[in-house]
Amino acid sequence: QGAIDLDGTPADNIASVAQALGRKTTAITVCIVDRPRHAELIAAVRETGARVRLISEGDIAGVIAVALPDSGVDVFLGVGGAAEGVLAAAALRTIGGQIEGRFVLRNDTERTLAAQSGIEDLGRKYGISELAGGDVIFSATGVTPGPLLDGVRQKGGAITHSVVMRSATGTMRWVRTHHRPGDVRQNP
């Protein structure tokens, strides 16, 4: 807790996480979504000597990986969507972790929408409890294969892989479900 500060540089945050974990910065792995908007961030992280794990998609799974003991990921950095930030915060609330976020508005239309939604301080940092407060239940089912969940497979029906997490108990349940062929029912 407190090792990451959204206003800090990547070097400051990586050094702080390394100290909190009792490791050198060269032993820290930072996950970043591989997008042109992150080119400077990726370069800044590489300058610290920390390892960079680039992912092509799945930023929520990348954030969750930070809180999983055997994931090999220590930090997730980058700019993403507001909805994804809230979902990532909900997942972290259930299994432990820290997240900070703020709006990054790209144009006047987005600033107008934010104002119409009642957002007055565009530079405000939001912490995990503001993004996902109370007793949080998070669930997700993989559609395509990823590092956290398998995608839907067709094998005599569908096979799905899901995770369900709850903040009050700190539990994380993995569910593999076999759906019978044609087992799609319509509501009467």
mmCIF file of N, CA, C and O in Angstrom, residues 21-101:
data_model
loop_
_atom_site.group_PDB
_atom_site.id
_atom_site.type_symbol
_atom_site.label_atom_id
_atom_site.label_comp_id
_atom_site.label_asym_id
_atom_site.label_seq_id
_atom_site.Cartn_x
_atom_site.Cartn_y
_atom_site.Cartn_z
ATOM 1 N N LEU A 21 9.072 -4.544 -2.098
ATOM 2 C CA LEU A 21 9.177 -5.997 -2.279
ATOM 3 C C LEU A 21 10.547 -6.545 -1.888
ATOM 4 O O LEU A 21 10.776 -7.754 -1.944
ATOM 5 N N GLY A 22 11.467 -5.655 -1.509
ATOM 6 C CA GLY A 22 12.804 -6.093 -1.115
ATOM 7 C C GLY A 22 13.622 -6.619 -2.285
ATOM 8 O O GLY A 22 14.390 -7.569 -2.135
ATOM 9 N N ARG A 23 13.462 -5.991 -3.452
ATOM 10 C CA ARG A 23 14.187 -6.428 -4.648
ATOM 11 C C ARG A 23 14.869 -5.254 -5.320
ATOM 12 O O ARG A 23 14.601 -4.109 -5.012
ATOM 13 N N LYS A 24 15.719 -5.566 -6.280
ATOM 14 C CA LYS A 24 16.334 -4.537 -7.116
ATOM 15 C C LYS A 24 15.347 -4.170 -8.225
ATOM 16 O O LYS A 24 14.488 -4.982 -8.596
ATOM 17 N N THR A 25 15.502 -2.995 -8.788
ATOM 18 C CA THR A 25 14.605 -2.581 -9.872
ATOM 19 C C THR A 25 14.727 -3.512 -11.079
ATOM 20 O O THR A 25 13.753 -3.698 -11.812
ATOM 21 N N THR A 26 15.886 -4.115 -11.268
ATOM 22 C CA THR A 26 16.066 -5.032 -12.395
ATOM 23 C C THR A 26 15.290 -6.335 -12.199
ATOM 24 O O THR A 26 15.167 -7.123 -13.138
ATOM 25 N N ALA A 27 14.767 -6.557 -11.005
ATOM 26 C CA ALA A 27 13.969 -7.758 -10.724
ATOM 27 C C ALA A 27 12.473 -7.459 -10.725
ATOM 28 O O ALA A 27 11.671 -8.295 -10.325
ATOM 29 N N ILE A 28 12.093 -6.274 -11.163
ATOM 30 C CA ILE A 28 10.684 -5.877 -11.236
ATOM 31 C C ILE A 28 10.201 -6.038 -12.676
ATOM 32 O O ILE A 28 10.887 -5.655 -13.615
ATOM 33 N N THR A 29 9.003 -6.598 -12.836
ATOM 34 C CA THR A 29 8.395 -6.741 -14.157
ATOM 35 C C THR A 29 7.166 -5.852 -14.239
ATOM 36 O O THR A 29 6.286 -5.911 -13.380
ATOM 37 N N VAL A 30 7.144 -5.019 -15.281
ATOM 38 C CA VAL A 30 6.054 -4.072 -15.508
ATOM 39 C C VAL A 30 5.266 -4.514 -16.736
ATOM 40 O O VAL A 30 5.838 -4.697 -17.810
ATOM 41 N N CYS A 31 3.975 -4.668 -16.566
ATOM 42 C CA CYS A 31 3.086 -5.039 -17.669
ATOM 43 C C CYS A 31 2.493 -3.764 -18.272
ATOM 44 O O CYS A 31 2.037 -2.878 -17.540
ATOM 45 N N ILE A 32 2.523 -3.685 -19.607
ATOM 46 C CA ILE A 32 2.011 -2.517 -20.325
ATOM 47 C C ILE A 32 1.314 -3.017 -21.590
ATOM 48 O O ILE A 32 1.832 -3.909 -22.274
ATOM 49 N N VAL A 33 0.169 -2.429 -21.903
ATOM 50 C CA VAL A 33 -0.501 -2.751 -23.167
ATOM 51 C C VAL A 33 0.309 -2.119 -24.304
ATOM 52 O O VAL A 33 0.637 -0.932 -24.251
ATOM 53 N N ASP A 34 0.638 -2.919 -25.295
ATOM 54 C CA ASP A 34 1.477 -2.480 -26.406
ATOM 55 C C ASP A 34 0.660 -1.627 -27.380
ATOM 56 O O ASP A 34 0.009 -2.138 -28.283
ATOM 57 N N ARG A 35 0.691 -0.313 -27.144
ATOM 58 C CA ARG A 35 -0.019 0.654 -27.977
ATOM 59 C C ARG A 35 0.915 1.829 -28.261
ATOM 60 O O ARG A 35 1.768 2.165 -27.432
ATOM 61 N N PRO A 36 0.747 2.488 -29.407
ATOM 62 C CA PRO A 36 1.596 3.652 -29.709
ATOM 63 C C PRO A 36 1.564 4.709 -28.600
ATOM 64 O O PRO A 36 2.583 5.352 -28.337
ATOM 65 N N ARG A 37 0.422 4.890 -27.932
ATOM 66 C CA ARG A 37 0.329 5.899 -26.873
ATOM 67 C C ARG A 37 1.256 5.600 -25.696
ATOM 68 O O ARG A 37 1.523 6.467 -24.872
ATOM 69 N N HIS A 38 1.742 4.369 -25.606
ATOM 70 C CA HIS A 38 2.611 3.982 -24.491
ATOM 71 C C HIS A 38 4.092 3.935 -24.863
ATOM 72 O O HIS A 38 4.915 3.491 -24.046
ATOM 73 N N ALA A 39 4.462 4.387 -26.049
ATOM 74 C CA ALA A 39 5.864 4.292 -26.498
ATOM 75 C C ALA A 39 6.828 4.971 -25.529
ATOM 76 O O ALA A 39 7.857 4.393 -25.158
ATOM 77 N N GLU A 40 6.506 6.188 -25.095
ATOM 78 C CA GLU A 40 7.393 6.899 -24.155
ATOM 79 C C GLU A 40 7.428 6.206 -22.797
ATOM 80 O O GLU A 40 8.478 6.130 -22.156
ATOM 81 N N LEU A 41 6.296 5.691 -22.358
ATOM 82 C CA LEU A 41 6.223 4.971 -21.085
ATOM 83 C C LEU A 41 7.094 3.713 -21.132
ATOM 84 O O LEU A 41 7.864 3.441 -20.206
ATOM 85 N N ILE A 42 6.988 2.963 -22.210
ATOM 86 C CA ILE A 42 7.788 1.737 -22.363
ATOM 87 C C ILE A 42 9.276 2.074 -22.325
ATOM 88 O O ILE A 42 10.060 1.414 -21.630
ATOM 89 N N ALA A 43 9.666 3.125 -23.026
ATOM 90 C CA ALA A 43 11.078 3.541 -23.027
ATOM 91 C C ALA A 43 11.521 3.952 -21.627
ATOM 92 O O ALA A 43 12.623 3.585 -21.187
ATOM 93 N N ALA A 44 10.672 4.689 -20.904
ATOM 94 C CA ALA A 44 11.018 5.132 -19.544
ATOM 95 C C ALA A 44 11.180 3.944 -18.602
ATOM 96 O O ALA A 44 12.083 3.928 -17.760
ATOM 97 N N VAL A 45 10.319 2.950 -18.739
ATOM 98 C CA VAL A 45 10.431 1.761 -17.884
ATOM 99 C C VAL A 45 11.703 0.997 -18.218
ATOM 100 O O VAL A 45 12.437 0.570 -17.318
ATOM 101 N N ARG A 46 12.001 0.860 -19.495
ATOM 102 C CA ARG A 46 13.225 0.136 -19.894
ATOM 103 C C ARG A 46 14.478 0.842 -19.392
ATOM 104 O O ARG A 46 15.457 0.181 -19.040
ATOM 105 N N GLU A 47 14.445 2.167 -19.325
ATOM 106 C CA GLU A 47 15.598 2.915 -18.819
ATOM 107 C C GLU A 47 15.892 2.591 -17.360
ATOM 108 O O GLU A 47 17.030 2.730 -16.912
ATOM 109 N N THR A 48 14.898 2.168 -16.600
ATOM 110 C CA THR A 48 15.111 1.837 -15.185
ATOM 111 C C THR A 48 15.815 0.502 -15.007
ATOM 112 O O THR A 48 16.306 0.199 -13.928
ATOM 113 N N GLY A 49 15.809 -0.315 -16.059
ATOM 114 C CA GLY A 49 16.366 -1.659 -15.960
ATOM 115 C C GLY A 49 15.318 -2.696 -15.601
ATOM 116 O O GLY A 49 15.604 -3.895 -15.587
ATOM 117 N N ALA A 50 14.100 -2.243 -15.312
ATOM 118 C CA ALA A 50 13.017 -3.190 -15.018
ATOM 119 C C ALA A 50 12.643 -3.934 -16.293
ATOM 120 O O ALA A 50 12.861 -3.451 -17.407
ATOM 121 N N ARG A 51 12.079 -5.109 -16.111
ATOM 122 C CA ARG A 51 11.621 -5.895 -17.253
ATOM 123 C C ARG A 51 10.260 -5.368 -17.713
ATOM 124 O O ARG A 51 9.466 -4.917 -16.896
ATOM 125 N N VAL A 52 10.008 -5.456 -18.996
ATOM 126 C CA VAL A 52 8.741 -5.018 -19.572
ATOM 127 C C VAL A 52 8.053 -6.228 -20.184
ATOM 128 O O VAL A 52 8.651 -6.950 -20.980
ATOM 129 N N ARG A 53 6.813 -6.439 -19.792
ATOM 130 C CA ARG A 53 5.984 -7.473 -20.418
ATOM 131 C C ARG A 53 4.885 -6.760 -21.188
ATOM 132 O O ARG A 53 3.979 -6.186 -20.585
ATOM 133 N N LEU A 54 4.992 -6.787 -22.495
ATOM 134 C CA LEU A 54 3.997 -6.148 -23.344
ATOM 135 C C LEU A 54 2.882 -7.141 -23.645
ATOM 136 O O LEU A 54 3.143 -8.299 -23.946
ATOM 137 N N ILE A 55 1.642 -6.647 -23.549
ATOM 138 C CA ILE A 55 0.492 -7.473 -23.911
ATOM 139 C C ILE A 55 -0.270 -6.750 -25.014
ATOM 140 O O ILE A 55 -0.296 -5.524 -25.056
ATOM 141 N N SER A 56 -0.883 -7.511 -25.897
ATOM 142 C CA SER A 56 -1.581 -6.899 -27.030
ATOM 143 C C SER A 56 -2.994 -6.476 -26.670
ATOM 144 O O SER A 56 -3.571 -5.615 -27.325
ATOM 145 N N GLU A 57 -3.556 -7.068 -25.639
ATOM 146 C CA GLU A 57 -4.914 -6.742 -25.179
ATOM 147 C C GLU A 57 -5.086 -7.322 -23.786
ATOM 148 O O GLU A 57 -4.196 -7.970 -23.266
ATOM 149 N N GLY A 58 -6.235 -7.091 -23.186
ATOM 150 C CA GLY A 58 -6.506 -7.699 -21.892
ATOM 151 C C GLY A 58 -5.939 -6.922 -20.728
ATOM 152 O O GLY A 58 -5.330 -7.501 -19.830
ATOM 153 N N ASP A 59 -6.138 -5.590 -20.740
ATOM 154 C CA ASP A 59 -5.560 -4.788 -19.666
ATOM 155 C C ASP A 59 -6.131 -5.155 -18.294
ATOM 156 O O ASP A 59 -5.420 -5.083 -17.295
ATOM 157 N N ILE A 60 -7.375 -5.592 -18.209
ATOM 158 C CA ILE A 60 -7.928 -5.988 -16.906
ATOM 159 C C ILE A 60 -7.185 -7.216 -16.386
ATOM 160 O O ILE A 60 -6.787 -7.269 -15.220
ATOM 161 N N ALA A 61 -6.952 -8.192 -17.247
ATOM 162 C CA ALA A 61 -6.189 -9.379 -16.844
ATOM 163 C C ALA A 61 -4.764 -8.988 -16.455
ATOM 164 O O ALA A 61 -4.201 -9.545 -15.501
ATOM 165 N N GLY A 62 -4.186 -8.021 -17.160
ATOM 166 C CA GLY A 62 -2.839 -7.555 -16.819
ATOM 167 C C GLY A 62 -2.788 -6.931 -15.444
ATOM 168 O O GLY A 62 -1.843 -7.138 -14.684
ATOM 169 N N VAL A 63 -3.813 -6.165 -15.089
ATOM 170 C CA VAL A 63 -3.876 -5.561 -13.759
ATOM 171 C C VAL A 63 -4.060 -6.647 -12.696
ATOM 172 O O VAL A 63 -3.396 -6.633 -11.662
ATOM 173 N N ILE A 64 -4.945 -7.595 -12.953
ATOM 174 C CA ILE A 64 -5.179 -8.678 -11.992
ATOM 175 C C ILE A 64 -3.896 -9.461 -11.744
ATOM 176 O O ILE A 64 -3.609 -9.866 -10.612
ATOM 177 N N ALA A 65 -3.094 -9.642 -12.785
ATOM 178 C CA ALA A 65 -1.845 -10.404 -12.655
ATOM 179 C C ALA A 65 -0.938 -9.827 -11.578
ATOM 180 O O ALA A 65 -0.199 -10.559 -10.913
ATOM 181 N N VAL A 66 -0.999 -8.516 -11.376
ATOM 182 C CA VAL A 66 -0.157 -7.871 -10.363
ATOM 183 C C VAL A 66 -0.422 -8.463 -8.976
ATOM 184 O O VAL A 66 0.498 -8.604 -8.162
ATOM 185 N N ALA A 67 -1.660 -8.829 -8.702
ATOM 186 C CA ALA A 67 -2.028 -9.324 -7.372
ATOM 187 C C ALA A 67 -1.928 -10.846 -7.243
ATOM 188 O O ALA A 67 -2.158 -11.379 -6.159
ATOM 189 N N LEU A 68 -1.598 -11.542 -8.313
ATOM 190 C CA LEU A 68 -1.469 -12.999 -8.258
ATOM 191 C C LEU A 68 -0.023 -13.371 -7.990
ATOM 192 O O LEU A 68 0.885 -12.906 -8.690
ATOM 193 N N PRO A 69 0.207 -14.205 -6.995
ATOM 194 C CA PRO A 69 1.586 -14.465 -6.554
ATOM 195 C C PRO A 69 2.509 -15.087 -7.602
ATOM 196 O O PRO A 69 3.697 -14.821 -7.594
ATOM 197 N N ASP A 70 2.016 -15.890 -8.502
ATOM 198 C CA ASP A 70 2.894 -16.578 -9.452
ATOM 199 C C ASP A 70 2.807 -16.027 -10.870
ATOM 200 O O ASP A 70 3.226 -16.680 -11.814
ATOM 201 N N SER A 71 2.302 -14.816 -11.029
ATOM 202 C CA SER A 71 2.105 -14.271 -12.372
ATOM 203 C C SER A 71 3.391 -13.739 -12.989
ATOM 204 O O SER A 71 3.498 -13.621 -14.202
ATOM 205 N N GLY A 72 4.346 -13.369 -12.160
ATOM 206 C CA GLY A 72 5.573 -12.769 -12.673
ATOM 207 C C GLY A 72 5.435 -11.298 -12.999
ATOM 208 O O GLY A 72 6.339 -10.700 -13.573
ATOM 209 N N VAL A 73 4.295 -10.684 -12.660
ATOM 210 C CA VAL A 73 4.055 -9.264 -12.923
ATOM 211 C C VAL A 73 3.989 -8.525 -11.589
ATOM 212 O O VAL A 73 3.288 -8.952 -10.673
ATOM 213 N N ASP A 74 4.716 -7.418 -11.490
ATOM 214 C CA ASP A 74 4.749 -6.645 -10.247
ATOM 215 C C ASP A 74 3.988 -5.333 -10.338
ATOM 216 O O ASP A 74 3.487 -4.833 -9.333
ATOM 217 N N VAL A 75 3.931 -4.744 -11.524
ATOM 218 C CA VAL A 75 3.321 -3.427 -11.720
ATOM 219 C C VAL A 75 2.625 -3.420 -13.071
ATOM 220 O O VAL A 75 3.124 -4.025 -14.029
ATOM 221 N N PHE A 76 1.508 -2.710 -13.146
ATOM 222 C CA PHE A 76 0.845 -2.462 -14.422
ATOM 223 C C PHE A 76 0.784 -0.957 -14.599
ATOM 224 O O PHE A 76 0.319 -0.244 -13.712
ATOM 225 N N LEU A 77 1.239 -0.463 -15.747
ATOM 226 C CA LEU A 77 1.229 0.968 -16.026
ATOM 227 C C LEU A 77 0.585 1.228 -17.378
ATOM 228 O O LEU A 77 0.719 0.421 -18.298
ATOM 229 N N GLY A 78 -0.091 2.363 -17.499
ATOM 230 C CA GLY A 78 -0.612 2.759 -18.794
ATOM 231 C C GLY A 78 -1.918 3.509 -18.715
ATOM 232 O O GLY A 78 -2.490 3.688 -17.636
ATOM 233 N N VAL A 79 -2.361 3.948 -19.883
ATOM 234 C CA VAL A 79 -3.612 4.680 -20.036
ATOM 235 C C VAL A 79 -4.606 3.747 -20.704
ATOM 236 O O VAL A 79 -4.289 3.110 -21.704
ATOM 237 N N GLY A 80 -5.813 3.659 -20.124
ATOM 238 C CA GLY A 80 -6.845 2.811 -20.700
ATOM 239 C C GLY A 80 -8.208 3.441 -20.523
ATOM 240 O O GLY A 80 -8.319 4.609 -20.142
ATOM 241 N N GLY A 81 -9.217 2.667 -20.761
ATOM 242 C CA GLY A 81 -10.583 3.165 -20.653
ATOM 243 C C GLY A 81 -11.056 3.254 -19.214
ATOM 244 O O GLY A 81 -10.587 2.528 -18.340
ATOM 245 N N ALA A 82 -12.005 4.165 -18.972
ATOM 246 C CA ALA A 82 -12.555 4.348 -17.625
ATOM 247 C C ALA A 82 -13.257 3.088 -17.132
ATOM 248 O O ALA A 82 -13.101 2.686 -15.979
ATOM 249 N N ALA A 83 -14.031 2.448 -17.998
ATOM 250 C CA ALA A 83 -14.746 1.229 -17.598
ATOM 251 C C ALA A 83 -13.760 0.134 -17.204
ATOM 252 O O ALA A 83 -13.958 -0.558 -16.195
ATOM 253 N N GLU A 84 -12.697 -0.007 -17.970
ATOM 254 C CA GLU A 84 -11.685 -1.011 -17.648
ATOM 255 C C GLU A 84 -11.001 -0.700 -16.323
ATOM 256 O O GLU A 84 -10.674 -1.591 -15.546
ATOM 257 N N GLY A 85 -10.789 0.593 -16.053
ATOM 258 C CA GLY A 85 -10.184 0.984 -14.782
ATOM 259 C C GLY A 85 -11.051 0.616 -13.592
ATOM 260 O O GLY A 85 -10.558 0.136 -12.576
ATOM 261 N N VAL A 86 -12.347 0.818 -13.718
ATOM 262 C CA VAL A 86 -13.272 0.461 -12.633
ATOM 263 C C VAL A 86 -13.311 -1.050 -12.456
ATOM 264 O O VAL A 86 -13.276 -1.558 -11.328
ATOM 265 N N LEU A 87 -13.371 -1.805 -13.549
ATOM 266 C CA LEU A 87 -13.379 -3.270 -13.451
ATOM 267 C C LEU A 87 -12.074 -3.785 -12.832
ATOM 268 O O LEU A 87 -12.082 -4.687 -11.992
ATOM 269 N N ALA A 88 -10.955 -3.207 -13.239
ATOM 270 C CA ALA A 88 -9.665 -3.611 -12.670
ATOM 271 C C ALA A 88 -9.617 -3.299 -11.175
ATOM 272 O O ALA A 88 -9.138 -4.107 -10.374
ATOM 273 N N ALA A 89 -10.145 -2.140 -10.782
ATOM 274 C CA ALA A 89 -10.181 -1.782 -9.362
ATOM 275 C C ALA A 89 -11.056 -2.758 -8.587
ATOM 276 O O ALA A 89 -10.708 -3.166 -7.472
ATOM 277 N N ALA A 90 -12.180 -3.148 -9.164
ATOM 278 C CA ALA A 90 -13.062 -4.111 -8.499
ATOM 279 C C ALA A 90 -12.344 -5.429 -8.273
ATOM 280 O O ALA A 90 -12.414 -6.018 -7.189
ATOM 281 N N ALA A 91 -11.633 -5.894 -9.286
ATOM 282 C CA ALA A 91 -10.891 -7.150 -9.131
ATOM 283 C C ALA A 91 -9.813 -7.017 -8.067
ATOM 284 O O ALA A 91 -9.650 -7.902 -7.215
ATOM 285 N N LEU A 92 -9.076 -5.913 -8.079
ATOM 286 C CA LEU A 92 -8.025 -5.724 -7.078
ATOM 287 C C LEU A 92 -8.582 -5.618 -5.664
ATOM 288 O O LEU A 92 -7.943 -6.059 -4.708
ATOM 289 N N ARG A 93 -9.758 -5.015 -5.520
ATOM 290 C CA ARG A 93 -10.389 -4.931 -4.193
ATOM 291 C C ARG A 93 -10.647 -6.326 -3.631
ATOM 292 O O ARG A 93 -10.633 -6.540 -2.432
ATOM 293 N N THR A 94 -10.914 -7.290 -4.501
ATOM 294 C CA THR A 94 -11.254 -8.628 -4.028
ATOM 295 C C THR A 94 -10.036 -9.436 -3.607
ATOM 296 O O THR A 94 -10.133 -10.274 -2.723
ATOM 297 N N ILE A 95 -8.890 -9.191 -4.241
ATOM 298 C CA ILE A 95 -7.727 -10.038 -3.963
ATOM 299 C C ILE A 95 -6.533 -9.270 -3.428
ATOM 300 O O ILE A 95 -5.492 -9.851 -3.162
ATOM 301 N N GLY A 96 -6.681 -7.971 -3.264
ATOM 302 C CA GLY A 96 -5.599 -7.160 -2.720
ATOM 303 C C GLY A 96 -4.813 -6.485 -3.826
ATOM 304 O O GLY A 96 -4.537 -7.078 -4.854
ATOM 305 N N GLY A 97 -4.497 -5.257 -3.601
ATOM 306 C CA GLY A 97 -3.752 -4.504 -4.595
ATOM 307 C C GLY A 97 -4.058 -3.034 -4.449
ATOM 308 O O GLY A 97 -4.873 -2.629 -3.619
ATOM 309 N N GLN A 98 -3.395 -2.265 -5.243
ATOM 310 C CA GLN A 98 -3.564 -0.811 -5.215
ATOM 311 C C GLN A 98 -3.706 -0.334 -6.640
ATOM 312 O O GLN A 98 -3.071 -0.859 -7.557
ATOM 313 N N ILE A 99 -4.544 0.664 -6.836
ATOM 314 C CA ILE A 99 -4.702 1.266 -8.148
ATOM 315 C C ILE A 99 -5.015 2.745 -7.956
ATOM 316 O O ILE A 99 -5.690 3.119 -6.994
ATOM 317 N N GLU A 100 -4.466 3.544 -8.817
ATOM 318 C CA GLU A 100 -4.811 4.958 -8.864
ATOM 319 C C GLU A 100 -5.137 5.289 -10.308
ATOM 320 O O GLU A 100 -4.521 4.749 -11.229
ATOM 321 N N GLY A 101 -6.100 6.174 -10.488
ATOM 322 C CA GLY A 101 -6.464 6.571 -11.842
ATOM 323 C C GLY A 101 -6.979 7.991 -11.866
ATOM 324 O O GLY A 101 -7.366 8.551 -10.850
#
